[in-house]
mmCIF file of C-alpha atoms in Angstrom:
data_model
loop_
_atom_site.group_PDB
_atom_site.id
_atom_site.type_symbol
_atom_site.label_atom_id
_atom_site.label_comp_id
_atom_site.label_asym_id
_atom_site.label_seq_id
_atom_site.Cartn_x
_atom_site.Cartn_y
_atom_site.Cartn_z
ATOM 1 C CA UNK A 91 144.281 93.610 49.622
ATOM 2 C CA UNK A 92 141.969 95.085 52.707
ATOM 3 C CA UNK A 93 141.373 92.854 55.520
ATOM 4 C CA UNK A 94 138.366 90.657 55.959
ATOM 5 C CA UNK A 95 136.427 93.368 58.062
ATOM 6 C CA UNK A 96 137.622 96.162 57.299
ATOM 7 C CA UNK A 97 134.609 98.634 55.627
ATOM 8 C CA UNK A 98 135.230 99.473 51.915
ATOM 9 C CA UNK A 99 132.151 101.515 51.213
ATOM 10 C CA UNK A 100 128.611 103.158 53.215
ATOM 11 C CA UNK A 101 127.096 99.984 51.265
ATOM 12 C CA UNK A 102 129.468 97.477 52.824
ATOM 13 C CA UNK A 103 127.735 95.128 55.452
ATOM 14 C CA UNK A 104 130.119 95.392 57.245
ATOM 15 C CA UNK A 105 129.035 98.540 58.306
ATOM 16 C CA UNK A 106 125.377 97.090 59.344
ATOM 17 C CA UNK A 107 127.923 94.706 62.153
ATOM 18 C CA UNK A 108 129.461 97.778 63.453
ATOM 19 C CA UNK A 109 126.388 100.077 63.812
ATOM 20 C CA UNK A 110 124.715 96.845 66.465
ATOM 21 C CA UNK A 111 127.519 96.377 68.047
ATOM 22 C CA UNK A 112 128.106 100.424 69.021
ATOM 23 C CA UNK A 113 123.944 100.590 69.405
ATOM 24 C CA UNK A 114 124.434 97.702 71.676
ATOM 25 C CA UNK A 115 126.549 99.477 73.951
ATOM 26 C CA UNK A 116 125.617 103.020 73.561
ATOM 27 C CA UNK A 117 123.241 102.819 77.033
ATOM 28 C CA UNK A 118 125.748 101.827 79.194
ATOM 29 C CA UNK A 119 128.469 104.825 77.833
ATOM 30 C CA UNK A 120 125.702 107.237 78.627
ATOM 31 C CA UNK A 121 125.748 105.185 82.206
ATOM 32 C CA UNK A 122 129.330 105.775 82.729
ATOM 33 C CA UNK A 123 130.059 108.663 80.805
ATOM 34 C CA UNK A 124 133.599 105.998 81.055
ATOM 35 C CA UNK A 125 136.166 106.699 77.726
ATOM 36 C CA UNK A 126 134.651 104.289 74.690
ATOM 37 C CA UNK A 127 137.970 102.589 74.139
ATOM 38 C CA UNK A 128 135.775 99.202 73.378
ATOM 39 C CA UNK A 129 134.059 101.262 70.973
ATOM 40 C CA UNK A 130 136.994 103.321 69.139
ATOM 41 C CA UNK A 131 138.610 100.012 69.382
ATOM 42 C CA UNK A 132 136.367 98.646 67.045
ATOM 43 C CA UNK A 133 135.755 101.559 64.845
ATOM 44 C CA UNK A 134 139.565 101.095 64.029
ATOM 45 C CA UNK A 135 139.109 97.015 63.592
ATOM 46 C CA UNK A 136 136.844 97.595 60.941
ATOM 47 C CA UNK A 137 138.710 100.057 59.481
ATOM 48 C CA UNK A 138 136.514 103.183 59.896
ATOM 49 C CA UNK A 139 139.803 105.145 60.724
ATOM 50 C CA UNK A 140 141.596 104.207 56.996
ATOM 51 C CA UNK A 141 137.981 105.914 55.334
ATOM 52 C CA UNK A 142 139.339 109.682 55.915
ATOM 53 C CA UNK A 143 143.470 109.045 54.789
ATOM 54 C CA UNK A 144 144.383 109.269 51.640
ATOM 55 C CA UNK A 145 146.285 105.315 50.460
ATOM 56 C CA UNK A 146 149.401 106.909 50.633
ATOM 57 C CA UNK A 147 149.561 106.702 54.062
ATOM 58 C CA UNK A 148 147.116 103.167 54.657
ATOM 59 C CA UNK A 149 144.134 105.322 53.926
ATOM 60 C CA UNK A 150 140.989 104.571 51.703
ATOM 61 C CA UNK A 151 140.972 107.727 50.691
ATOM 62 C CA UNK A 152 136.391 107.742 50.311
ATOM 63 C CA UNK A 153 134.744 111.175 48.976
ATOM 64 C CA UNK A 154 132.947 113.127 50.686
ATOM 65 C CA UNK A 155 129.569 112.062 49.794
ATOM 66 C CA UNK A 156 130.896 108.117 51.040
ATOM 67 C CA UNK A 157 132.294 109.543 54.202
ATOM 68 C CA UNK A 158 128.781 111.536 54.868
ATOM 69 C CA UNK A 159 127.153 108.268 54.249
ATOM 70 C CA UNK A 160 129.430 107.087 56.713
ATOM 71 C CA UNK A 161 128.921 109.035 59.492
ATOM 72 C CA UNK A 162 125.214 109.431 59.234
ATOM 73 C CA UNK A 163 124.621 105.968 59.606
ATOM 74 C CA UNK A 164 127.762 105.806 62.534
ATOM 75 C CA UNK A 165 125.328 108.584 64.688
ATOM 76 C CA UNK A 166 122.696 107.601 64.176
ATOM 77 C CA UNK A 167 124.253 104.540 66.193
ATOM 78 C CA UNK A 168 126.607 105.705 68.792
ATOM 79 C CA UNK A 169 126.547 109.993 68.945
ATOM 80 C CA UNK A 170 129.329 109.827 71.222
ATOM 81 C CA UNK A 171 132.297 107.228 69.420
ATOM 82 C CA UNK A 172 131.374 109.433 66.460
ATOM 83 C CA UNK A 173 131.799 113.066 67.915
ATOM 84 C CA UNK A 174 135.358 111.936 68.949
ATOM 85 C CA UNK A 175 136.009 110.712 65.223
ATOM 86 C CA UNK A 176 135.048 114.064 63.717
ATOM 87 C CA UNK A 177 138.051 115.452 66.612
ATOM 88 C CA UNK A 178 140.204 112.510 65.414
ATOM 89 C CA UNK A 179 139.292 112.925 61.669
ATOM 90 C CA UNK A 180 139.799 116.510 62.200
ATOM 91 C CA UNK A 181 143.346 116.228 63.351
ATOM 92 C CA UNK A 182 144.501 113.488 61.295
ATOM 93 C CA UNK A 183 142.888 115.928 57.580
ATOM 94 C CA UNK A 184 145.128 118.689 59.430
ATOM 95 C CA UNK A 185 148.494 116.400 60.042
ATOM 96 C CA UNK A 186 148.274 115.186 55.750
ATOM 97 C CA UNK A 187 147.632 119.033 54.869
ATOM 98 C CA UNK A 188 150.061 120.716 56.939
ATOM 99 C CA UNK A 189 152.753 118.405 58.590
ATOM 100 C CA UNK A 190 156.230 118.297 57.097
ATOM 101 C CA UNK A 191 156.745 114.794 55.321
ATOM 102 C CA UNK A 192 158.362 113.068 58.495
ATOM 103 C CA UNK A 193 156.167 113.662 61.473
ATOM 104 C CA UNK A 194 153.153 112.284 58.484
ATOM 105 C CA UNK A 195 155.609 109.148 58.137
ATOM 106 C CA UNK A 196 155.838 108.986 62.194
ATOM 107 C CA UNK A 197 151.468 110.293 62.791
ATOM 108 C CA UNK A 198 149.700 108.478 59.710
ATOM 109 C CA UNK A 199 149.865 104.731 59.577
ATOM 110 C CA UNK A 200 149.520 104.691 63.709
ATOM 111 C CA UNK A 201 146.322 107.035 63.027
ATOM 112 C CA UNK A 202 144.663 104.832 59.815
ATOM 113 C CA UNK A 203 144.957 102.350 62.039
ATOM 114 C CA UNK A 204 143.787 103.097 64.883
ATOM 115 C CA UNK A 205 146.538 101.812 66.851
ATOM 116 C CA UNK A 206 147.548 106.059 67.659
ATOM 117 C CA UNK A 207 144.629 108.903 68.683
ATOM 118 C CA UNK A 208 144.889 112.446 67.624
ATOM 119 C CA UNK A 209 142.546 115.023 68.243
ATOM 120 C CA UNK A 210 142.127 118.818 68.028
ATOM 121 C CA UNK A 211 141.714 121.981 69.962
ATOM 122 C CA UNK A 212 140.769 125.291 67.722
ATOM 123 C CA UNK A 213 137.582 126.585 69.208
ATOM 124 C CA UNK A 214 139.405 128.994 71.227
ATOM 125 C CA UNK A 215 140.634 130.704 67.088
ATOM 126 C CA UNK A 216 136.442 130.439 66.000
ATOM 127 C CA UNK A 217 133.565 130.557 67.934
ATOM 128 C CA UNK A 218 134.129 129.606 71.220
ATOM 129 C CA UNK A 219 135.807 132.339 73.323
ATOM 130 C CA UNK A 220 136.849 135.221 70.430
ATOM 131 C CA UNK A 221 134.524 137.580 73.069
ATOM 132 C CA UNK A 222 137.564 137.309 75.247
ATOM 133 C CA UNK A 223 140.335 140.150 74.484
ATOM 134 C CA UNK A 224 143.435 138.044 75.003
ATOM 135 C CA UNK A 225 143.828 135.128 73.606
ATOM 136 C CA UNK A 226 143.188 131.802 75.085
ATOM 137 C CA UNK A 227 146.384 130.462 73.785
ATOM 138 C CA UNK A 228 149.199 132.389 73.173
ATOM 139 C CA UNK A 229 152.347 131.632 71.154
ATOM 140 C CA UNK A 230 155.622 133.328 71.003
ATOM 141 C CA UNK A 231 158.017 132.669 68.434
ATOM 142 C CA UNK A 232 161.777 131.598 68.570
ATOM 143 C CA UNK A 233 164.644 130.584 66.911
ATOM 144 C CA UNK A 234 163.686 126.677 67.638
ATOM 145 C CA UNK A 235 159.897 126.509 67.121
ATOM 146 C CA UNK A 236 157.170 128.242 69.592
ATOM 147 C CA UNK A 237 156.471 128.434 72.910
ATOM 148 C CA UNK A 238 153.207 128.266 73.827
ATOM 149 C CA UNK A 239 150.643 129.407 76.818
ATOM 150 C CA UNK A 240 147.557 129.716 78.180
ATOM 151 C CA UNK A 241 144.780 126.667 77.400
ATOM 152 C CA UNK A 242 142.311 125.694 74.399
ATOM 153 C CA UNK A 243 139.055 125.054 76.731
ATOM 154 C CA UNK A 244 137.126 121.984 74.358
ATOM 155 C CA UNK A 245 139.329 119.368 73.792
ATOM 156 C CA UNK A 246 138.275 115.974 73.396
ATOM 157 C CA UNK A 247 139.606 112.288 74.630
ATOM 158 C CA UNK A 248 143.470 115.153 76.093
ATOM 159 C CA UNK A 249 144.079 112.499 78.343
ATOM 160 C CA UNK A 250 143.723 109.756 75.791
ATOM 161 C CA UNK A 251 145.761 111.799 72.774
ATOM 162 C CA UNK A 252 149.224 111.106 70.959
ATOM 163 C CA UNK A 253 148.911 113.905 69.870
ATOM 164 C CA UNK A 254 147.156 117.072 69.719
ATOM 165 C CA UNK A 255 146.009 119.587 66.784
ATOM 166 C CA UNK A 256 146.595 122.679 68.614
ATOM 167 C CA UNK A 257 145.311 126.759 67.536
ATOM 168 C CA UNK A 258 147.511 129.611 69.245
ATOM 169 C CA UNK A 259 147.691 133.072 68.280
ATOM 170 C CA UNK A 260 151.147 135.089 68.264
ATOM 171 C CA UNK A 261 151.074 138.920 70.288
ATOM 172 C CA UNK A 262 151.191 140.451 66.412
ATOM 173 C CA UNK A 263 147.671 138.731 65.616
ATOM 174 C CA UNK A 264 148.498 136.131 63.329
ATOM 175 C CA UNK A 265 148.142 133.007 64.209
ATOM 176 C CA UNK A 266 149.554 128.859 63.869
ATOM 177 C CA UNK A 267 148.419 125.206 64.120
ATOM 178 C CA UNK A 268 150.537 122.640 65.810
ATOM 179 C CA UNK A 269 150.762 118.747 65.796
ATOM 180 C CA UNK A 270 151.821 118.353 70.494
ATOM 181 C CA UNK A 271 152.936 114.657 70.841
ATOM 182 C CA UNK A 272 151.361 113.930 74.237
ATOM 183 C CA UNK A 273 153.852 113.877 77.450
ATOM 184 C CA UNK A 274 155.366 117.411 75.835
ATOM 185 C CA UNK A 275 157.208 118.882 79.735
ATOM 186 C CA UNK A 276 154.716 121.266 80.631
ATOM 187 C CA UNK A 277 151.193 119.935 79.295
ATOM 188 C CA UNK A 278 148.687 119.298 81.563
ATOM 189 C CA UNK A 279 144.986 117.776 80.982
ATOM 190 C CA UNK A 280 142.750 118.816 83.967
ATOM 191 C CA UNK A 281 139.670 116.465 84.884
ATOM 192 C CA UNK A 282 136.890 116.892 82.182
ATOM 193 C CA UNK A 283 133.845 118.727 82.322
ATOM 194 C CA UNK A 284 130.418 117.343 82.845
ATOM 195 C CA UNK A 285 128.785 117.290 80.201
ATOM 196 C CA UNK A 286 124.516 117.534 79.614
ATOM 197 C CA UNK A 287 125.513 115.009 77.230
ATOM 198 C CA UNK A 288 127.351 112.773 75.278
ATOM 199 C CA UNK A 289 129.972 113.223 78.874
ATOM 200 C CA UNK A 290 131.641 109.810 77.568
ATOM 201 C CA UNK A 291 133.949 112.260 74.788
ATOM 202 C CA UNK A 292 136.128 113.029 77.886
ATOM 203 C CA UNK A 293 135.834 116.654 76.367
ATOM 204 C CA UNK A 294 137.951 119.618 78.341
ATOM 205 C CA UNK A 295 140.578 121.848 78.977
ATOM 206 C CA UNK A 296 144.421 120.667 77.681
ATOM 207 C CA UNK A 297 147.092 123.585 79.283
ATOM 208 C CA UNK A 298 149.916 124.556 78.312
ATOM 209 C CA UNK A 299 152.813 126.446 80.762
ATOM 210 C CA UNK A 300 155.803 127.625 78.974
ATOM 211 C CA UNK A 301 155.929 124.694 76.180
ATOM 212 C CA UNK A 302 158.745 124.251 73.481
ATOM 213 C CA UNK A 303 157.540 122.861 70.876
ATOM 214 C CA UNK A 304 160.075 122.714 67.578
ATOM 215 C CA UNK A 305 159.203 124.376 64.190
ATOM 216 C CA UNK A 306 159.193 120.785 62.729
ATOM 217 C CA UNK A 307 155.557 120.413 64.573
ATOM 218 C CA UNK A 308 154.109 123.332 62.751
ATOM 219 C CA UNK A 309 151.537 122.639 60.124
ATOM 220 C CA UNK A 310 150.191 125.956 59.307
ATOM 221 C CA UNK A 311 150.437 130.287 59.717
ATOM 222 C CA UNK A 312 151.945 131.858 61.077
ATOM 223 C CA UNK A 313 149.403 133.729 59.341
ATOM 224 C CA UNK A 314 145.673 135.890 60.279
ATOM 225 C CA UNK A 315 142.675 134.508 60.405
ATOM 226 C CA UNK A 316 144.302 130.770 59.579
ATOM 227 C CA UNK A 317 141.014 129.004 60.323
ATOM 228 C CA UNK A 318 139.775 130.952 57.060
ATOM 229 C CA UNK A 319 143.051 130.634 54.818
ATOM 230 C CA UNK A 320 144.830 127.944 56.241
ATOM 231 C CA UNK A 321 145.676 125.106 53.735
ATOM 232 C CA UNK A 322 143.504 121.912 55.590
ATOM 233 C CA UNK A 323 143.027 124.394 58.720
ATOM 234 C CA UNK A 324 139.828 125.503 57.400
ATOM 235 C CA UNK A 325 136.067 125.601 59.215
ATOM 236 C CA UNK A 326 132.564 124.486 58.322
ATOM 237 C CA UNK A 327 131.585 121.644 55.715
ATOM 238 C CA UNK A 328 128.899 119.248 57.141
ATOM 239 C CA UNK A 329 129.961 116.699 59.619
ATOM 240 C CA UNK A 330 128.117 118.331 62.188
ATOM 241 C CA UNK A 331 125.013 118.419 60.054
ATOM 242 C CA UNK A 332 125.186 114.944 59.220
ATOM 243 C CA UNK A 333 125.601 113.590 62.808
ATOM 244 C CA UNK A 334 122.577 116.021 63.853
ATOM 245 C CA UNK A 335 120.564 114.051 60.888
ATOM 246 C CA UNK A 336 121.713 111.035 62.393
ATOM 247 C CA UNK A 337 120.672 111.624 65.731
ATOM 248 C CA UNK A 338 117.225 112.845 64.376
ATOM 249 C CA UNK A 339 116.926 109.085 62.149
ATOM 250 C CA UNK A 340 117.463 107.481 65.462
ATOM 251 C CA UNK A 341 115.111 109.357 66.862
ATOM 252 C CA UNK A 342 112.291 109.129 64.598
ATOM 253 C CA UNK A 343 113.798 104.890 64.100
ATOM 254 C CA UNK A 344 111.872 104.842 67.687
ATOM 255 C CA UNK A 345 109.077 106.781 67.205
ATOM 256 C CA UNK A 346 107.618 104.356 64.355
ATOM 257 C CA UNK A 347 108.675 102.039 66.546
ATOM 258 C CA UNK A 348 106.906 103.151 68.903
ATOM 259 C CA UNK A 349 103.850 104.214 65.840
ATOM 260 C CA UNK A 350 102.464 100.391 65.871
ATOM 261 C CA UNK A 351 101.475 100.623 68.671
ATOM 262 C CA UNK A 352 99.716 103.927 68.800
ATOM 263 C CA UNK A 353 97.872 105.691 66.084
ATOM 264 C CA UNK A 354 97.825 108.430 67.836
ATOM 265 C CA UNK A 355 102.078 109.305 67.127
ATOM 266 C CA UNK A 356 101.608 108.210 63.524
ATOM 267 C CA UNK A 357 100.869 111.562 61.594
ATOM 268 C CA UNK A 358 103.406 113.282 63.487
ATOM 269 C CA UNK A 359 106.213 110.642 62.826
ATOM 270 C CA UNK A 360 105.524 110.694 59.467
ATOM 271 C CA UNK A 361 105.717 114.061 58.614
ATOM 272 C CA UNK A 362 109.509 114.580 60.643
ATOM 273 C CA UNK A 363 110.384 111.471 58.520
ATOM 274 C CA UNK A 364 109.368 113.269 55.876
ATOM 275 C CA UNK A 365 111.057 116.303 57.001
ATOM 276 C CA UNK A 366 113.910 114.236 57.745
ATOM 277 C CA UNK A 367 114.315 112.979 54.130
ATOM 278 C CA UNK A 368 114.354 116.153 52.246
ATOM 279 C CA UNK A 369 117.622 116.809 54.612
ATOM 280 C CA UNK A 370 119.472 114.556 53.974
ATOM 281 C CA UNK A 371 117.781 114.742 50.151
ATOM 282 C CA UNK A 372 119.929 118.276 50.076
ATOM 283 C CA UNK A 373 122.758 116.574 53.294
ATOM 284 C CA UNK A 374 124.095 114.285 50.138
ATOM 285 C CA UNK A 375 122.969 117.085 47.632
ATOM 286 C CA UNK A 376 125.863 119.618 48.936
ATOM 287 C CA UNK A 377 127.764 116.135 50.007
ATOM 288 C CA UNK A 378 128.094 115.488 46.386
ATOM 289 C CA UNK A 379 129.169 118.854 44.994
ATOM 290 C CA UNK A 380 125.349 119.798 44.288
ATOM 291 C CA UNK A 381 124.812 123.848 45.973
ATOM 292 C CA UNK A 382 120.808 123.145 46.283
ATOM 293 C CA UNK A 383 121.696 125.503 49.610
ATOM 294 C CA UNK A 384 123.868 126.600 51.710
ATOM 295 C CA UNK A 385 125.963 125.038 54.891
ATOM 296 C CA UNK A 386 124.612 127.496 57.353
ATOM 297 C CA UNK A 387 121.096 127.107 56.179
ATOM 298 C CA UNK A 388 121.288 123.346 55.774
ATOM 299 C CA UNK A 389 122.579 123.671 59.820
ATOM 300 C CA UNK A 390 120.107 125.955 60.586
ATOM 301 C CA UNK A 391 117.440 123.273 59.446
ATOM 302 C CA UNK A 392 119.162 119.917 61.121
ATOM 303 C CA UNK A 393 119.344 121.823 64.679
ATOM 304 C CA UNK A 394 115.483 121.676 64.752
ATOM 305 C CA UNK A 395 115.157 119.151 63.298
ATOM 306 C CA UNK A 396 117.446 116.783 65.739
ATOM 307 C CA UNK A 397 115.559 119.192 68.504
ATOM 308 C CA UNK A 398 111.912 118.138 67.199
ATOM 309 C CA UNK A 399 112.787 114.962 66.645
ATOM 310 C CA UNK A 400 114.518 113.796 70.038
ATOM 311 C CA UNK A 401 111.900 116.039 71.694
ATOM 312 C CA UNK A 402 109.091 113.948 69.876
ATOM 313 C CA UNK A 403 110.735 110.785 71.319
ATOM 314 C CA UNK A 404 110.765 111.978 74.964
ATOM 315 C CA UNK A 405 107.002 113.057 74.833
ATOM 316 C CA UNK A 406 106.354 109.272 73.407
ATOM 317 C CA UNK A 407 108.348 108.013 75.991
ATOM 318 C CA UNK A 408 106.567 109.370 78.594
ATOM 319 C CA UNK A 409 107.980 109.265 82.502
ATOM 320 C CA UNK A 410 110.005 105.962 80.805
ATOM 321 C CA UNK A 411 111.616 108.891 78.610
ATOM 322 C CA UNK A 412 112.694 110.352 81.378
ATOM 323 C CA UNK A 413 114.602 108.507 83.611
ATOM 324 C CA UNK A 414 117.930 107.755 83.077
ATOM 325 C CA UNK A 415 118.961 104.420 81.054
ATOM 326 C CA UNK A 416 116.237 105.260 78.728
ATOM 327 C CA UNK A 417 117.213 106.006 74.874
ATOM 328 C CA UNK A 418 114.339 108.415 74.231
ATOM 329 C CA UNK A 419 115.916 110.543 77.456
ATOM 330 C CA UNK A 420 119.068 110.423 76.843
ATOM 331 C CA UNK A 421 119.100 111.109 73.174
ATOM 332 C CA UNK A 422 117.000 114.577 73.995
ATOM 333 C CA UNK A 423 119.731 115.803 76.467
ATOM 334 C CA UNK A 424 122.574 114.630 73.154
ATOM 335 C CA UNK A 425 120.364 116.689 70.927
ATOM 336 C CA UNK A 426 120.839 119.842 72.506
ATOM 337 C CA UNK A 427 124.855 119.050 72.075
ATOM 338 C CA UNK A 428 123.764 121.139 68.339
ATOM 339 C CA UNK A 429 123.006 123.910 69.672
ATOM 340 C CA UNK A 430 126.629 124.946 71.451
ATOM 341 C CA UNK A 431 128.877 122.982 69.261
ATOM 342 C CA UNK A 432 130.390 124.859 66.152
ATOM 343 C CA UNK A 433 127.695 127.054 65.509
ATOM 344 C CA UNK A 434 128.283 130.050 63.896
ATOM 345 C CA UNK A 435 126.056 133.532 64.464
ATOM 346 C CA UNK A 436 124.114 132.552 62.040
ATOM 347 C CA UNK A 437 122.567 129.743 62.570
ATOM 348 C CA UNK A 438 121.949 130.650 66.100
ATOM 349 C CA UNK A 439 120.103 133.164 65.624
ATOM 350 C CA UNK A 440 117.407 131.193 62.651
ATOM 351 C CA UNK A 441 117.715 128.851 65.903
ATOM 352 C CA UNK A 442 116.431 131.384 68.188
ATOM 353 C CA UNK A 443 113.768 133.122 66.023
ATOM 354 C CA UNK A 444 112.649 129.607 65.511
ATOM 355 C CA UNK A 445 112.480 128.895 68.989
ATOM 356 C CA UNK A 446 110.952 132.606 70.036
ATOM 357 C CA UNK A 447 108.597 131.650 67.626
ATOM 358 C CA UNK A 448 109.518 134.434 64.747
ATOM 359 C CA UNK A 449 109.952 134.448 61.133
#
């Protein structure tokens, strides 16, 4: 039987309670940029980390549709915390689908309960630094396993991770995914980057200097283009669009509150809400397996909406919104993240054309 405070479905009233708790802490988190340990502990207490894992390992094994619905609620409450959870759940998924059973037994129960934290460092295999000739993180295969040298440029919460799922490339262009335990000799975590928004996610580099990793920690590979072919390692999906839609919902809710006293806001707010409703409908349809549009088309629309909605909220807030601590200013900064987070070339091109006024 689940604990009394564990959320068991997206319709569970306890999700309302959790979201209220997260919303109440968002402003302070943005001011301090401190790691959201309290928020993440709350999510563990409410069973959020169980959503993504099979029952065998202490999870609830939610469907993609239910996960999307849950993410929509969380991201409208605290985007930073929800973004961290996406990185955590991505690591867990790859451990579930690629790890040896002994490694799963060692890692997954703690990850399901929230006692431990995992994250990923794979952007250099997809959209980040692929234009450079030399791989950012190199791997050499040995009889015992692999030796890793280099760095992963964008790892969320690396200093707080008990395990990091990393991608690396061999000299013959084949790639691997590995689970790197915390405390492995030769691993350093420099101070994280200071971001325009979501700095509390503590996202930055993790460096590896001749790190020896035994074969038991191999999750996938060696193979070429591992992010396209390896089981459990495919990129894409709906989570980035989902978080953008969630943040847009928060901005539109702010506008709706303001429009009760300001009639001039009513028409543009209603139009943004109409766009949001159509986008959310298509998002949920895709999550349910209905091919109403492509993931890339949805992502371009989500980027457009979150930028327009948050900018509208900032404009409505006027000068007060430009002061640090105001929710409109925070949301406007956070929305910029979707222009750079795992943004494929077609999505970027669509957003650039819209910004330039081109069809």
